PDB file of C-alpha atoms in Angstrom:
ATOM      1  CA  MET D   1     -13.298  23.905  17.020  1.00  0.00           C
ATOM      2  CA  GLN D   2     -15.422  21.158  15.440  1.00  0.00           C
ATOM      3  CA  ARG D   3     -15.722  23.305  12.218  1.00  0.00           C
ATOM      4  CA  PHE D   4     -11.905  23.675  12.097  1.00  0.00           C
ATOM      5  CA  ASN D   5     -11.514  19.999  12.465  1.00  0.00           C
ATOM      6  CA  LEU D   6     -13.814  19.308   9.609  1.00  0.00           C
ATOM      7  CA  ILE D   7     -12.177  21.877   7.286  1.00  0.00           C
ATOM      8  CA  PHE D   8      -8.734  20.688   8.086  1.00  0.00           C
ATOM      9  CA  ARG D   9      -9.609  17.031   7.322  1.00  0.00           C
ATOM     10  CA  LYS D  10     -11.603  17.813   4.248  1.00  0.00           C
ATOM     11  CA  TYR D  11      -8.836  19.816   2.498  1.00  0.00           C
ATOM     12  CA  ILE D  12      -5.778  17.931   3.830  1.00  0.00           C
ATOM     13  CA  LEU D  13      -4.548  17.251   0.322  1.00  0.00           C
ATOM     14  CA  LEU D  14      -4.464  21.058  -0.317  1.00  0.00           C
ATOM     15  CA  TRP D  15      -2.644  21.675   2.949  1.00  0.00           C
ATOM     16  CA  ALA D  16      -0.091  19.025   1.940  1.00  0.00           C
ATOM     17  CA  PHE D  17       0.637  20.597  -1.421  1.00  0.00           C
ATOM     18  CA  ALA D  18       0.838  24.080   0.154  1.00  0.00           C
ATOM     19  CA  ALA D  19       3.263  22.778   2.734  1.00  0.00           C
ATOM     20  CA  MET D  20       5.505  21.243   0.046  1.00  0.00           C
ATOM     21  CA  VAL D  21       5.414  24.518  -2.012  1.00  0.00           C
ATOM     22  CA  VAL D  22       6.192  26.727   1.021  1.00  0.00           C
ATOM     23  CA  GLY D  23       8.851  24.231   2.221  1.00  0.00           C
ATOM     24  CA  TYR D  24      10.614  24.215  -1.238  1.00  0.00           C
ATOM     25  CA  LEU D  25      10.609  28.102  -1.381  1.00  0.00           C
ATOM     26  CA  ALA D  26      11.832  28.324   2.148  1.00  0.00           C
ATOM     27  CA  GLY D  27      14.606  25.816   1.548  1.00  0.00           C
ATOM     28  CA  LYS D  28      15.604  27.515  -1.674  1.00  0.00           C
ATOM     29  CA  TYR D  29      15.749  31.131  -0.511  1.00  0.00           C
ATOM     30  CA  ASN D  30      16.517  30.776   3.136  1.00  0.00           C
ATOM     31  CA  PRO D  31      18.581  27.476   3.558  1.00  0.00           C
ATOM     32  CA  ASN D  32      20.481  28.512   6.595  1.00  0.00           C
ATOM     33  CA  ARG D  33      17.436  29.157   8.708  1.00  0.00           C
ATOM     34  CA  VAL D  34      15.830  25.945   7.498  1.00  0.00           C
ATOM     35  CA  ASN D  35      18.976  23.967   8.474  1.00  0.00           C
ATOM     36  CA  ALA D  36      18.833  25.515  11.788  1.00  0.00           C
ATOM     37  CA  LEU D  37      15.231  24.222  12.328  1.00  0.00           C
ATOM     38  CA  SER D  38      16.020  20.652  11.289  1.00  0.00           C
ATOM     39  CA  PHE D  39      16.406  19.558  14.933  1.00  0.00           C
ATOM     40  CA  LEU D  40      12.589  20.086  15.327  1.00  0.00           C
ATOM     41  CA  ILE D  41      11.697  17.000  13.221  1.00  0.00           C
ATOM     42  CA  THR D  42      12.194  14.378  15.943  1.00  0.00           C
ATOM     43  CA  PRO D  43      10.569  16.378  18.775  1.00  0.00           C
ATOM     44  CA  CYS D  44       7.606  17.082  16.603  1.00  0.00           C
ATOM     45  CA  ALA D  45       7.233  13.398  15.718  1.00  0.00           C
ATOM     46  CA  PHE D  46       7.363  12.643  19.388  1.00  0.00           C
ATOM     47  CA  VAL D  47       4.578  15.133  20.259  1.00  0.00           C
ATOM     48  CA  MET D  48       2.497  13.856  17.239  1.00  0.00           C
ATOM     49  CA  ILE D  49       2.678  10.301  18.383  1.00  0.00           C
ATOM     50  CA  PHE D  50       2.028  11.241  22.036  1.00  0.00           C
ATOM     51  CA  ILE D  51      -1.143  13.170  21.100  1.00  0.00           C
ATOM     52  CA  MET D  52      -2.474  10.131  19.174  1.00  0.00           C
ATOM     53  CA  VAL D  53      -1.750   7.477  21.826  1.00  0.00           C
ATOM     54  CA  PHE D  54      -2.889   9.608  24.797  1.00  0.00           C
ATOM     55  CA  PRO D  55      -6.656   8.789  24.370  1.00  0.00           C
ATOM     56  CA  SER D  56      -5.829   5.034  23.945  1.00  0.00           C
ATOM     57  CA  SER D  57      -6.517   2.610  26.778  1.00  0.00           C
ATOM     58  CA  LEU D  58      -3.702   0.437  28.162  1.00  0.00           C
ATOM     59  CA  SER D  59      -6.332  -2.236  28.886  1.00  0.00           C
ATOM     60  CA  SER D  60      -6.430  -2.877  25.193  1.00  0.00           C
ATOM     61  CA  LEU D  61      -3.155  -4.821  25.654  1.00  0.00           C
ATOM     62  CA  ALA D  62      -5.218  -7.628  26.965  1.00  0.00           C
ATOM     63  CA  LYS D  63      -6.543  -8.178  23.473  1.00  0.00           C
ATOM     64  CA  LEU D  64      -3.095  -8.454  22.036  1.00  0.00           C
ATOM     65  CA  LYS D  65      -3.702 -12.026  20.733  1.00  0.00           C
ATOM     66  CA  LEU D  66      -6.493 -10.759  18.567  1.00  0.00           C
ATOM     67  CA  TYR D  67      -4.058  -8.856  16.489  1.00  0.00           C
ATOM     68  CA  ILE D  68      -2.079 -11.840  15.309  1.00  0.00           C
ATOM     69  CA  TYR D  69      -4.028 -12.349  12.065  1.00  0.00           C
ATOM     70  CA  PRO D  70      -3.912  -8.700  11.068  1.00  0.00           C
ATOM     71  CA  MET D  71      -0.182  -8.632  11.930  1.00  0.00           C
ATOM     72  CA  LEU D  72       0.488 -11.566   9.581  1.00  0.00           C
ATOM     73  CA  VAL D  73      -1.268  -9.682   6.732  1.00  0.00           C
ATOM     74  CA  SER D  74       0.613  -6.548   7.574  1.00  0.00           C
ATOM     75  CA  LEU D  75       3.838  -8.469   7.542  1.00  0.00           C
ATOM     76  CA  GLY D  76       3.050 -10.026   4.179  1.00  0.00           C
ATOM     77  CA  LEU D  77       2.255  -6.607   2.543  1.00  0.00           C
ATOM     78  CA  PHE D  78       5.478  -5.225   4.052  1.00  0.00           C
ATOM     79  CA  LEU D  79       7.599  -8.048   2.624  1.00  0.00           C
ATOM     80  CA  ILE D  80       6.186  -7.746  -0.893  1.00  0.00           C
ATOM     81  CA  SER D  81       6.502  -4.009  -1.128  1.00  0.00           C
ATOM     82  CA  PRO D  82      10.131  -3.882  -2.361  1.00  0.00           C
ATOM     83  CA  PHE D  83       9.117  -6.359  -5.114  1.00  0.00           C
ATOM     84  CA  LEU D  84       6.119  -4.157  -6.154  1.00  0.00           C
ATOM     85  CA  ALA D  85       8.507  -1.238  -6.145  1.00  0.00           C
ATOM     86  CA  TYR D  86      10.843  -3.085  -8.385  1.00  0.00           C
ATOM     87  CA  GLY D  87       8.137  -3.974 -10.859  1.00  0.00           C
ATOM     88  CA  VAL D  88       6.895  -0.376 -11.047  1.00  0.00           C
ATOM     89  CA  ALA D  89      10.346   1.074 -11.311  1.00  0.00           C
ATOM     90  CA  ARG D  90      11.064  -0.807 -14.524  1.00  0.00           C
ATOM     91  CA  ILE D  91       9.326   2.100 -16.387  1.00  0.00           C
ATOM     92  CA  ILE D  92      12.278   4.396 -15.455  1.00  0.00           C
ATOM     93  CA  PRO D  93      14.681   4.973 -18.467  1.00  0.00           C
ATOM     94  CA  ASP D  94      18.103   3.347 -18.156  1.00  0.00           C
ATOM     95  CA  PRO D  95      19.978   6.649 -17.752  1.00  0.00           C
ATOM     96  CA  PHE D  96      18.043   7.268 -14.518  1.00  0.00           C
ATOM     97  CA  SER D  97      18.301   3.738 -13.210  1.00  0.00           C
ATOM     98  CA  PHE D  98      19.599   4.897  -9.845  1.00  0.00           C
ATOM     99  CA  LEU D  99      16.191   6.118  -9.116  1.00  0.00           C
ATOM    100  CA  LYS D 100      15.015   2.483  -9.007  1.00  0.00           C
ATOM    101  CA  THR D 101      17.484   1.854  -6.204  1.00  0.00           C
ATOM    102  CA  GLY D 102      16.178   4.796  -4.134  1.00  0.00           C
ATOM    103  CA  ILE D 103      12.571   3.831  -4.555  1.00  0.00           C
ATOM    104  CA  MET D 104      13.261   0.163  -3.578  1.00  0.00           C
ATOM    105  CA  ILE D 105      15.152   1.418  -0.507  1.00  0.00           C
ATOM    106  CA  SER D 106      12.119   3.628   0.383  1.00  0.00           C
ATOM    107  CA  ALA D 107       9.913   0.470   0.085  1.00  0.00           C
ATOM    108  CA  ALA D 108      12.156  -1.498   2.488  1.00  0.00           C
ATOM    109  CA  VAL D 109      12.151   0.792   5.497  1.00  0.00           C
ATOM    110  CA  PRO D 110       9.509   0.472   8.238  1.00  0.00           C
ATOM    111  CA  PRO D 111       6.520   2.867   8.800  1.00  0.00           C
ATOM    112  CA  ASP D 112       7.049   6.033  10.649  1.00  0.00           C
ATOM    113  CA  ALA D 113       5.019   8.385  12.899  1.00  0.00           C
ATOM    114  CA  MET D 114       2.718   9.341   9.918  1.00  0.00           C
ATOM    115  CA  LEU D 115       0.997   5.923  10.303  1.00  0.00           C
ATOM    116  CA  SER D 116      -0.145   6.981  13.741  1.00  0.00           C
ATOM    117  CA  ALA D 117      -1.418  10.219  12.227  1.00  0.00           C
ATOM    118  CA  TRP D 118      -3.496   8.598   9.541  1.00  0.00           C
ATOM    119  CA  SER D 119      -4.911   6.153  12.006  1.00  0.00           C
ATOM    120  CA  GLY D 120      -5.833   8.981  14.312  1.00  0.00           C
ATOM    121  CA  PHE D 121      -7.539  10.939  11.511  1.00  0.00           C
ATOM    122  CA  LEU D 122      -9.650   7.964  10.565  1.00  0.00           C
ATOM    123  CA  GLU D 123     -10.248   6.877  14.200  1.00  0.00           C
ATOM    124  CA  ALA D 124      -8.578   3.556  13.702  1.00  0.00           C
ATOM    125  CA  ASP D 125      -7.013   1.137  16.240  1.00  0.00           C
ATOM    126  CA  ILE D 126      -4.039   3.069  17.586  1.00  0.00           C
ATOM    127  CA  LEU D 127      -2.699   0.121  19.586  1.00  0.00           C
ATOM    128  CA  LEU D 128      -2.641  -2.054  16.450  1.00  0.00           C
ATOM    129  CA  THR D 129      -0.911   0.822  14.614  1.00  0.00           C
ATOM    130  CA  LEU D 130       1.866   1.064  17.265  1.00  0.00           C
ATOM    131  CA  ILE D 131       2.319  -2.744  17.168  1.00  0.00           C
ATOM    132  CA  ILE D 132       2.658  -2.658  13.340  1.00  0.00           C
ATOM    133  CA  GLN D 133       5.252   0.094  13.607  1.00  0.00           C
ATOM    134  CA  LEU D 134       7.151  -1.817  16.242  1.00  0.00           C
ATOM    135  CA  VAL D 135       7.084  -5.328  14.628  1.00  0.00           C
ATOM    136  CA  LEU D 136       7.885  -4.005  11.144  1.00  0.00           C
ATOM    137  CA  SER D 137      10.732  -1.909  12.563  1.00  0.00           C
ATOM    138  CA  PHE D 138      12.382  -5.149  13.883  1.00  0.00           C
ATOM    139  CA  VAL D 139      11.628  -6.914  10.612  1.00  0.00           C
ATOM    140  CA  ALA D 140      13.481  -4.132   8.766  1.00  0.00           C
ATOM    141  CA  LEU D 141      16.524  -4.949  10.907  1.00  0.00           C
ATOM    142  CA  PHE D 142      16.835  -8.169   8.851  1.00  0.00           C
ATOM    143  CA  LEU D 143      15.346  -6.943   5.632  1.00  0.00           C
ATOM    144  CA  MET D 144      17.615  -3.958   5.098  1.00  0.00           C
ATOM    145  CA  PRO D 145      21.022  -5.446   5.897  1.00  0.00           C
ATOM    146  CA  PHE D 146      20.248  -8.857   4.186  1.00  0.00           C
ATOM    147  CA  GLY D 147      17.434  -8.129   1.839  1.00  0.00           C
ATOM    148  CA  LEU D 148      18.798  -5.128   0.086  1.00  0.00           C
ATOM    149  CA  PRO D 149      22.198  -6.643  -0.691  1.00  0.00           C
ATOM    150  CA  PHE D 150      20.344  -9.571  -2.217  1.00  0.00           C
ATOM    151  CA  LEU D 151      18.396  -7.210  -4.446  1.00  0.00           C
ATOM    152  CA  PHE D 152      21.232  -4.911  -5.392  1.00  0.00           C
ATOM    153  CA  GLU D 153      24.249  -7.265  -4.993  1.00  0.00           C
ATOM    154  CA  ALA D 154      25.806  -4.704  -2.659  1.00  0.00           C
ATOM    155  CA  SER D 155      26.438  -4.320   1.012  1.00  0.00           C
ATOM    156  CA  SER D 156      24.233  -1.970   3.056  1.00  0.00           C
ATOM    157  CA  TYR D 157      24.955  -0.238   6.308  1.00  0.00           C
ATOM    158  CA  PHE D 158      22.423  -0.152   8.990  1.00  0.00           C
ATOM    159  CA  SER D 159      22.608   1.025  12.712  1.00  0.00           C
ATOM    160  CA  LEU D 160      20.720  -1.205  15.115  1.00  0.00           C
ATOM    161  CA  LEU D 161      21.475   1.247  17.909  1.00  0.00           C
ATOM    162  CA  ILE D 162      19.893   4.247  16.061  1.00  0.00           C
ATOM    163  CA  LEU D 163      16.807   2.156  15.246  1.00  0.00           C
ATOM    164  CA  LEU D 164      16.355   0.964  18.800  1.00  0.00           C
ATOM    165  CA  LYS D 165      16.823   4.508  20.166  1.00  0.00           C
ATOM    166  CA  ASN D 166      14.157   5.813  17.841  1.00  0.00           C
ATOM    167  CA  LEU D 167      11.751   3.016  18.700  1.00  0.00           C
ATOM    168  CA  PHE D 168      12.247   3.800  22.444  1.00  0.00           C
ATOM    169  CA  PHE D 169      11.844   7.586  21.907  1.00  0.00           C
ATOM    170  CA  LEU D 170       8.884   7.573  19.442  1.00  0.00           C
ATOM    171  CA  ILE D 171       6.840   4.569  20.626  1.00  0.00           C
ATOM    172  CA  VAL D 172       7.633   3.328  24.181  1.00  0.00           C
ATOM    173  CA  ILE D 173       8.017   6.722  25.846  1.00  0.00           C
ATOM    174  CA  PRO D 174       4.909   8.382  24.417  1.00  0.00           C
ATOM    175  CA  PHE D 175       2.781   5.342  25.286  1.00  0.00           C
ATOM    176  CA  ALA D 176       4.158   5.121  28.727  1.00  0.00           C
ATOM    177  CA  LEU D 177       3.911   8.839  29.376  1.00  0.00           C
ATOM    178  CA  GLY D 178       0.296   8.817  28.105  1.00  0.00           C
ATOM    179  CA  GLY D 179      -0.660   6.008  30.527  1.00  0.00           C
ATOM    180  CA  ILE D 180       1.105   7.779  33.498  1.00  0.00           C
ATOM    181  CA  LEU D 181      -0.695  11.086  32.799  1.00  0.00           C
ATOM    182  CA  LYS D 182      -4.016   9.427  32.428  1.00  0.00           C
ATOM    183  CA  PHE D 183      -3.499   7.637  35.724  1.00  0.00           C
ATOM    184  CA  LEU D 184      -2.512  10.904  37.500  1.00  0.00           C
ATOM    185  CA  LEU D 185      -5.477  12.817  35.942  1.00  0.00           C
ATOM    186  CA  ARG D 186      -8.018   9.956  36.131  1.00  0.00           C
ATOM    187  CA  GLY D 187     -10.363  12.023  38.153  1.00  0.00           C
ATOM    188  CA  VAL D 188     -10.430  14.854  35.540  1.00  0.00           C
ATOM    189  CA  LEU D 189      -9.926  13.119  32.196  1.00  0.00           C
ATOM    190  CA  THR D 190     -12.769  10.582  32.124  1.00  0.00           C
ATOM    191  CA  GLY D 191     -13.346   8.188  29.256  1.00  0.00           C
ATOM    192  CA  GLU D 192     -16.203  10.372  27.949  1.00  0.00           C
ATOM    193  CA  ARG D 193     -13.994  13.547  28.017  1.00  0.00           C
ATOM    194  CA  LEU D 194     -11.110  11.739  26.229  1.00  0.00           C
ATOM    195  CA  LYS D 195     -13.635  10.594  23.575  1.00  0.00           C
ATOM    196  CA  LYS D 196     -14.745  14.195  23.026  1.00  0.00           C
ATOM    197  CA  LEU D 197     -11.140  15.426  22.811  1.00  0.00           C
ATOM    198  CA  LYS D 198     -10.114  12.722  20.281  1.00  0.00           C
ATOM    199  CA  PRO D 199     -11.131  14.594  17.103  1.00  0.00           C
ATOM    200  CA  THR D 200      -9.352  17.719  18.179  1.00  0.00           C
ATOM    201  CA  LEU D 201      -6.187  15.814  19.201  1.00  0.00           C
ATOM    202  CA  SER D 202      -6.219  14.135  15.717  1.00  0.00           C
ATOM    203  CA  THR D 203      -6.456  17.491  14.002  1.00  0.00           C
ATOM    204  CA  LEU D 204      -3.571  18.790  16.194  1.00  0.00           C
ATOM    205  CA  SER D 205      -1.431  15.812  15.294  1.00  0.00           C
ATOM    206  CA  GLY D 206      -2.277  16.470  11.595  1.00  0.00           C
ATOM    207  CA  VAL D 207      -1.137  20.055  11.846  1.00  0.00           C
ATOM    208  CA  ILE D 208       2.165  18.777  13.293  1.00  0.00           C
ATOM    209  CA  ALA D 209       2.400  16.286  10.495  1.00  0.00           C
ATOM    210  CA  ILE D 210       1.980  19.046   7.862  1.00  0.00           C
ATOM    211  CA  PHE D 211       4.766  20.961   9.509  1.00  0.00           C
ATOM    212  CA  ILE D 212       7.092  17.936   9.435  1.00  0.00           C
ATOM    213  CA  ILE D 213       6.312  17.572   5.719  1.00  0.00           C
ATOM    214  CA  LEU D 214       7.091  21.265   5.141  1.00  0.00           C
ATOM    215  CA  LEU D 215      10.392  20.995   6.974  1.00  0.00           C
ATOM    216  CA  SER D 216      11.385  17.714   5.242  1.00  0.00           C
ATOM    217  CA  VAL D 217      10.835  19.211   1.753  1.00  0.00           C
ATOM    218  CA  ALA D 218      12.658  22.383   2.812  1.00  0.00           C
ATOM    219  CA  LEU D 219      15.725  20.407   3.779  1.00  0.00           C
ATOM    220  CA  ARG D 220      15.736  18.703   0.379  1.00  0.00           C
ATOM    221  CA  ALA D 221      15.077  21.823  -1.659  1.00  0.00           C
ATOM    222  CA  GLU D 222      18.600  22.121  -3.075  1.00  0.00           C
ATOM    223  CA  ILE D 223      18.433  18.514  -4.392  1.00  0.00           C
ATOM    224  CA  ILE D 224      14.995  19.215  -5.910  1.00  0.00           C
ATOM    225  CA  GLY D 225      16.191  22.363  -7.621  1.00  0.00           C
ATOM    226  CA  GLN D 226      19.418  20.825  -9.067  1.00  0.00           C
ATOM    227  CA  TYR D 227      17.743  17.764 -10.652  1.00  0.00           C
ATOM    228  CA  PRO D 228      14.172  18.783 -11.722  1.00  0.00           C
ATOM    229  CA  VAL D 229      13.803  16.320 -14.659  1.00  0.00           C
ATOM    230  CA  ILE D 230      15.255  13.335 -12.689  1.00  0.00           C
ATOM    231  CA  ILE D 231      13.065  14.264  -9.674  1.00  0.00           C
ATOM    232  CA  LEU D 232       9.929  14.419 -11.926  1.00  0.00           C
ATOM    233  CA  TRP D 233      10.584  10.878 -13.200  1.00  0.00           C
ATOM    234  CA  GLY D 234      11.127   9.691  -9.675  1.00  0.00           C
ATOM    235  CA  VAL D 235       7.936  11.409  -8.377  1.00  0.00           C
ATOM    236  CA  PHE D 236       5.851   9.901 -11.232  1.00  0.00           C
ATOM    237  CA  THR D 237       7.218   6.477 -10.531  1.00  0.00           C
ATOM    238  CA  SER D 238       7.048   6.538  -6.742  1.00  0.00           C
ATOM    239  CA  ALA D 239       3.519   7.983  -6.928  1.00  0.00           C
ATOM    240  CA  LEU D 240       2.542   5.055  -9.143  1.00  0.00           C
ATOM    241  CA  TYR D 241       4.046   2.656  -6.633  1.00  0.00           C
ATOM    242  CA  TYR D 242       2.275   4.181  -3.670  1.00  0.00           C
ATOM    243  CA  LEU D 243      -1.001   4.245  -5.640  1.00  0.00           C
ATOM    244  CA  LEU D 244      -0.670   0.499  -6.407  1.00  0.00           C
ATOM    245  CA  SER D 245       0.352  -0.155  -2.743  1.00  0.00           C
ATOM    246  CA  PHE D 246      -2.793   1.409  -1.478  1.00  0.00           C
ATOM    247  CA  LEU D 247      -5.014  -0.379  -3.909  1.00  0.00           C
ATOM    248  CA  VAL D 248      -3.531  -3.771  -3.117  1.00  0.00           C
ATOM    249  CA  SER D 249      -3.741  -3.196   0.612  1.00  0.00           C
ATOM    250  CA  LEU D 250      -7.327  -1.960   0.241  1.00  0.00           C
ATOM    251  CA  TYR D 251      -8.336  -4.982  -1.852  1.00  0.00           C
ATOM    252  CA  ILE D 252      -6.828  -7.409   0.661  1.00  0.00           C
ATOM    253  CA  SER D 253      -8.322  -5.742   3.661  1.00  0.00           C
ATOM    254  CA  ARG D 254     -11.830  -5.890   2.049  1.00  0.00           C
ATOM    255  CA  ALA D 255     -11.289  -9.474   0.753  1.00  0.00           C
ATOM    256  CA  LEU D 256     -10.421 -10.507   4.357  1.00  0.00           C
ATOM    257  CA  ARG D 257     -13.369  -8.446   5.735  1.00  0.00           C
ATOM    258  CA  PHE D 258     -11.335  -6.499   8.242  1.00  0.00           C
ATOM    259  CA  ASN D 259     -13.371  -3.877  10.108  1.00  0.00           C
ATOM    260  CA  HIS D 260     -12.588  -0.155   9.707  1.00  0.00           C
ATOM    261  CA  GLU D 261     -10.412   0.151  12.811  1.00  0.00           C
ATOM    262  CA  THR D 262      -8.200  -2.799  11.776  1.00  0.00           C
ATOM    263  CA  ALA D 263      -8.016  -2.112   8.064  1.00  0.00           C
ATOM    264  CA  ILE D 264      -6.769   1.542   8.259  1.00  0.00           C
ATOM    265  CA  PRO D 265      -3.230   0.902   9.624  1.00  0.00           C
ATOM    266  CA  ILE D 266      -2.835  -2.000   7.300  1.00  0.00           C
ATOM    267  CA  ILE D 267      -3.891   0.035   4.259  1.00  0.00           C
ATOM    268  CA  TYR D 268      -1.707   3.028   5.149  1.00  0.00           C
ATOM    269  CA  GLN D 269       1.459   1.197   6.355  1.00  0.00           C
ATOM    270  CA  ASN D 270       3.147   1.097   2.942  1.00  0.00           C
ATOM    271  CA  GLY D 271       2.296   4.717   2.272  1.00  0.00           C
ATOM    272  CA  SER D 272       3.824   5.954   5.575  1.00  0.00           C
ATOM    273  CA  ARG D 273       7.387   4.803   5.411  1.00  0.00           C
ATOM    274  CA  ASN D 274      10.314   6.283   7.396  1.00  0.00           C
ATOM    275  CA  LEU D 275      11.931   8.034   4.487  1.00  0.00           C
ATOM    276  CA  PRO D 276      14.638   9.925   6.506  1.00  0.00           C
ATOM    277  CA  VAL D 277      16.010   6.514   7.367  1.00  0.00           C
ATOM    278  CA  ALA D 278      15.745   5.558   3.638  1.00  0.00           C
ATOM    279  CA  MET D 279      17.748   8.696   2.844  1.00  0.00           C
ATOM    280  CA  VAL D 280      20.477   7.815   5.328  1.00  0.00           C
ATOM    281  CA  VAL D 281      20.781   4.327   3.989  1.00  0.00           C
ATOM    282  CA  ALA D 282      20.848   5.680   0.378  1.00  0.00           C
ATOM    283  CA  LEU D 283      23.711   8.123   1.130  1.00  0.00           C
ATOM    284  CA  THR D 284      25.796   5.899   3.225  1.00  0.00           C
ATOM    285  CA  SER D 285      25.349   2.542   1.438  1.00  0.00           C
ATOM    286  CA  PHE D 286      24.825   3.069  -2.241  1.00  0.00           C
ATOM    287  CA  LYS D 287      26.773   4.836  -4.998  1.00  0.00           C
ATOM    288  CA  HIS D 288      25.792   7.376  -7.603  1.00  0.00           C
ATOM    289  CA  PHE D 289      22.467   9.239  -7.023  1.00  0.00           C
ATOM    290  CA  SER D 290      20.186   6.679  -5.560  1.00  0.00           C
ATOM    291  CA  PHE D 291      19.279   9.201  -2.845  1.00  0.00           C
ATOM    292  CA  LEU D 292      17.337  11.167  -5.580  1.00  0.00           C
ATOM    293  CA  GLY D 293      14.901   8.204  -5.680  1.00  0.00           C
ATOM    294  CA  VAL D 294      14.275   8.606  -1.934  1.00  0.00           C
ATOM    295  CA  ALA D 295      13.904  12.421  -2.421  1.00  0.00           C
ATOM    296  CA  ALA D 296      11.193  11.646  -5.032  1.00  0.00           C
ATOM    297  CA  CYS D 297       9.428   9.427  -2.620  1.00  0.00           C
ATOM    298  CA  ILE D 298       9.475  12.216  -0.022  1.00  0.00           C
ATOM    299  CA  LEU D 299       7.572  14.369  -2.477  1.00  0.00           C
ATOM    300  CA  ALA D 300       5.061  11.692  -3.486  1.00  0.00           C
ATOM    301  CA  GLN D 301       4.236   9.683  -0.334  1.00  0.00           C
ATOM    302  CA  PHE D 302       2.315  12.220   1.669  1.00  0.00           C
ATOM    303  CA  PRO D 303       0.195  13.548  -1.204  1.00  0.00           C
ATOM    304  CA  ILE D 304      -0.899  10.107  -2.355  1.00  0.00           C
ATOM    305  CA  ALA D 305      -1.750   9.152   1.257  1.00  0.00           C
ATOM    306  CA  ALA D 306      -3.671  12.437   1.568  1.00  0.00           C
ATOM    307  CA  LEU D 307      -5.470  11.756  -1.691  1.00  0.00           C
ATOM    308  CA  PHE D 308      -6.695   8.351  -0.378  1.00  0.00           C
ATOM    309  CA  TYR D 309      -7.618  10.020   2.810  1.00  0.00           C
ATOM    310  CA  SER D 310      -9.724  12.600   1.051  1.00  0.00           C
ATOM    311  CA  LEU D 311     -11.470   9.896  -0.995  1.00  0.00           C
ATOM    312  CA  HIS D 312     -12.062   7.863   2.034  1.00  0.00           C
ATOM    313  CA  VAL D 313     -13.641  10.762   3.961  1.00  0.00           C
ATOM    314  CA  ARG D 314     -15.843  11.655   0.936  1.00  0.00           C
ATOM    315  CA  SER D 315     -16.925   8.076   0.644  1.00  0.00           C
ATOM    316  CA  ALA D 316     -17.729   7.797   4.326  1.00  0.00           C
ATOM    317  CA  PHE D 317     -19.634  11.111   4.187  1.00  0.00           C
ATOM    318  CA  GLY D 318     -21.553   9.927   1.097  1.00  0.00           C
ATOM    319  CA  ASN D 319     -22.498   6.540   2.792  1.00  0.00           C
ATOM    320  CA  ARG D 320     -23.607   8.486   5.837  1.00  0.00           C
ATOM    321  CA  ARG D 321     -25.841  10.736   3.757  1.00  0.00           C
ATOM    322  CA  SER D 322     -27.359   7.864   1.893  1.00  0.00           C
ATOM    323  CA  GLY D 323     -28.027   6.048   5.216  1.00  0.00           C
ATOM    324  CA  GLU D 324     -29.859   9.168   6.658  1.00  0.00           C
ATOM    325  CA  GLN D 325     -31.980   9.371   3.457  1.00  0.00           C
ATOM    326  CA  LYS D 326     -33.017   5.741   3.810  1.00  0.00           C
ATOM    327  CA  GLU D 327     -34.008   6.360   7.405  1.00  0.00           C
TER     328      GLU D 327
END
């Protein structure tokens, strides 16, 4: 199992591209069956988060005050991301200006379950990750209905009830269920056993994440096929935005000397946005084809995050080898 874990993590960028290709082909040639499977996205996200939070210790909540400084940095990066997207999107030709709107909407939504997956892959602080998801989701309550109209001079629709329901289902319940199960199985699942299971649980969470990406692309296959040139412009621009977001977050984390466990969720938060929410906002609140900008972000977000993950793993492996040689 350890070998499978290593292979999966090492080639995650390849799996991501393969999932997108398979998803597109499935959505193009068998759309009815794909639509029938769309209900699996939310349950899969629930299982993915539960797997990641299960090894976490609830006693870490006592250290909540230690997260105030990282949370302020996380909040700052979240608030500047729509402006960064606006600056990058200026390269888009005027006939495709609606793509700018979609990309900026994608930059304004909070992180989703993928942030937990990346934190799990890189053995980061899961509790901090969940706090970031929770806090930024509430910040988005104000940013989206008030910030987006300010940027676009239009009114936006946003459902507080839907967001609260998603928060409860995807964060509160998995965390509570994990704590209850660990309490009931405390004689069997010791801290040492949970530590040994963590790499396998991270890989399993990653497999689910790849399936979610496959299904998400499959559900947008018709849009991608109808507007290939527009989508290419959107993918190029959104990929550039995510690349800059990662570099800015990485630079700030290193400048502030955050440790590895703290830095990972901060670095990956802007590259793990809840794009299904962005798609709903684009379709219900904005005219023309702004949803195509969100569709482009769906194609670009995961590969760029996977690229950074691959580079991070190789860097860590290289540092480990150099350390062994010095010894």
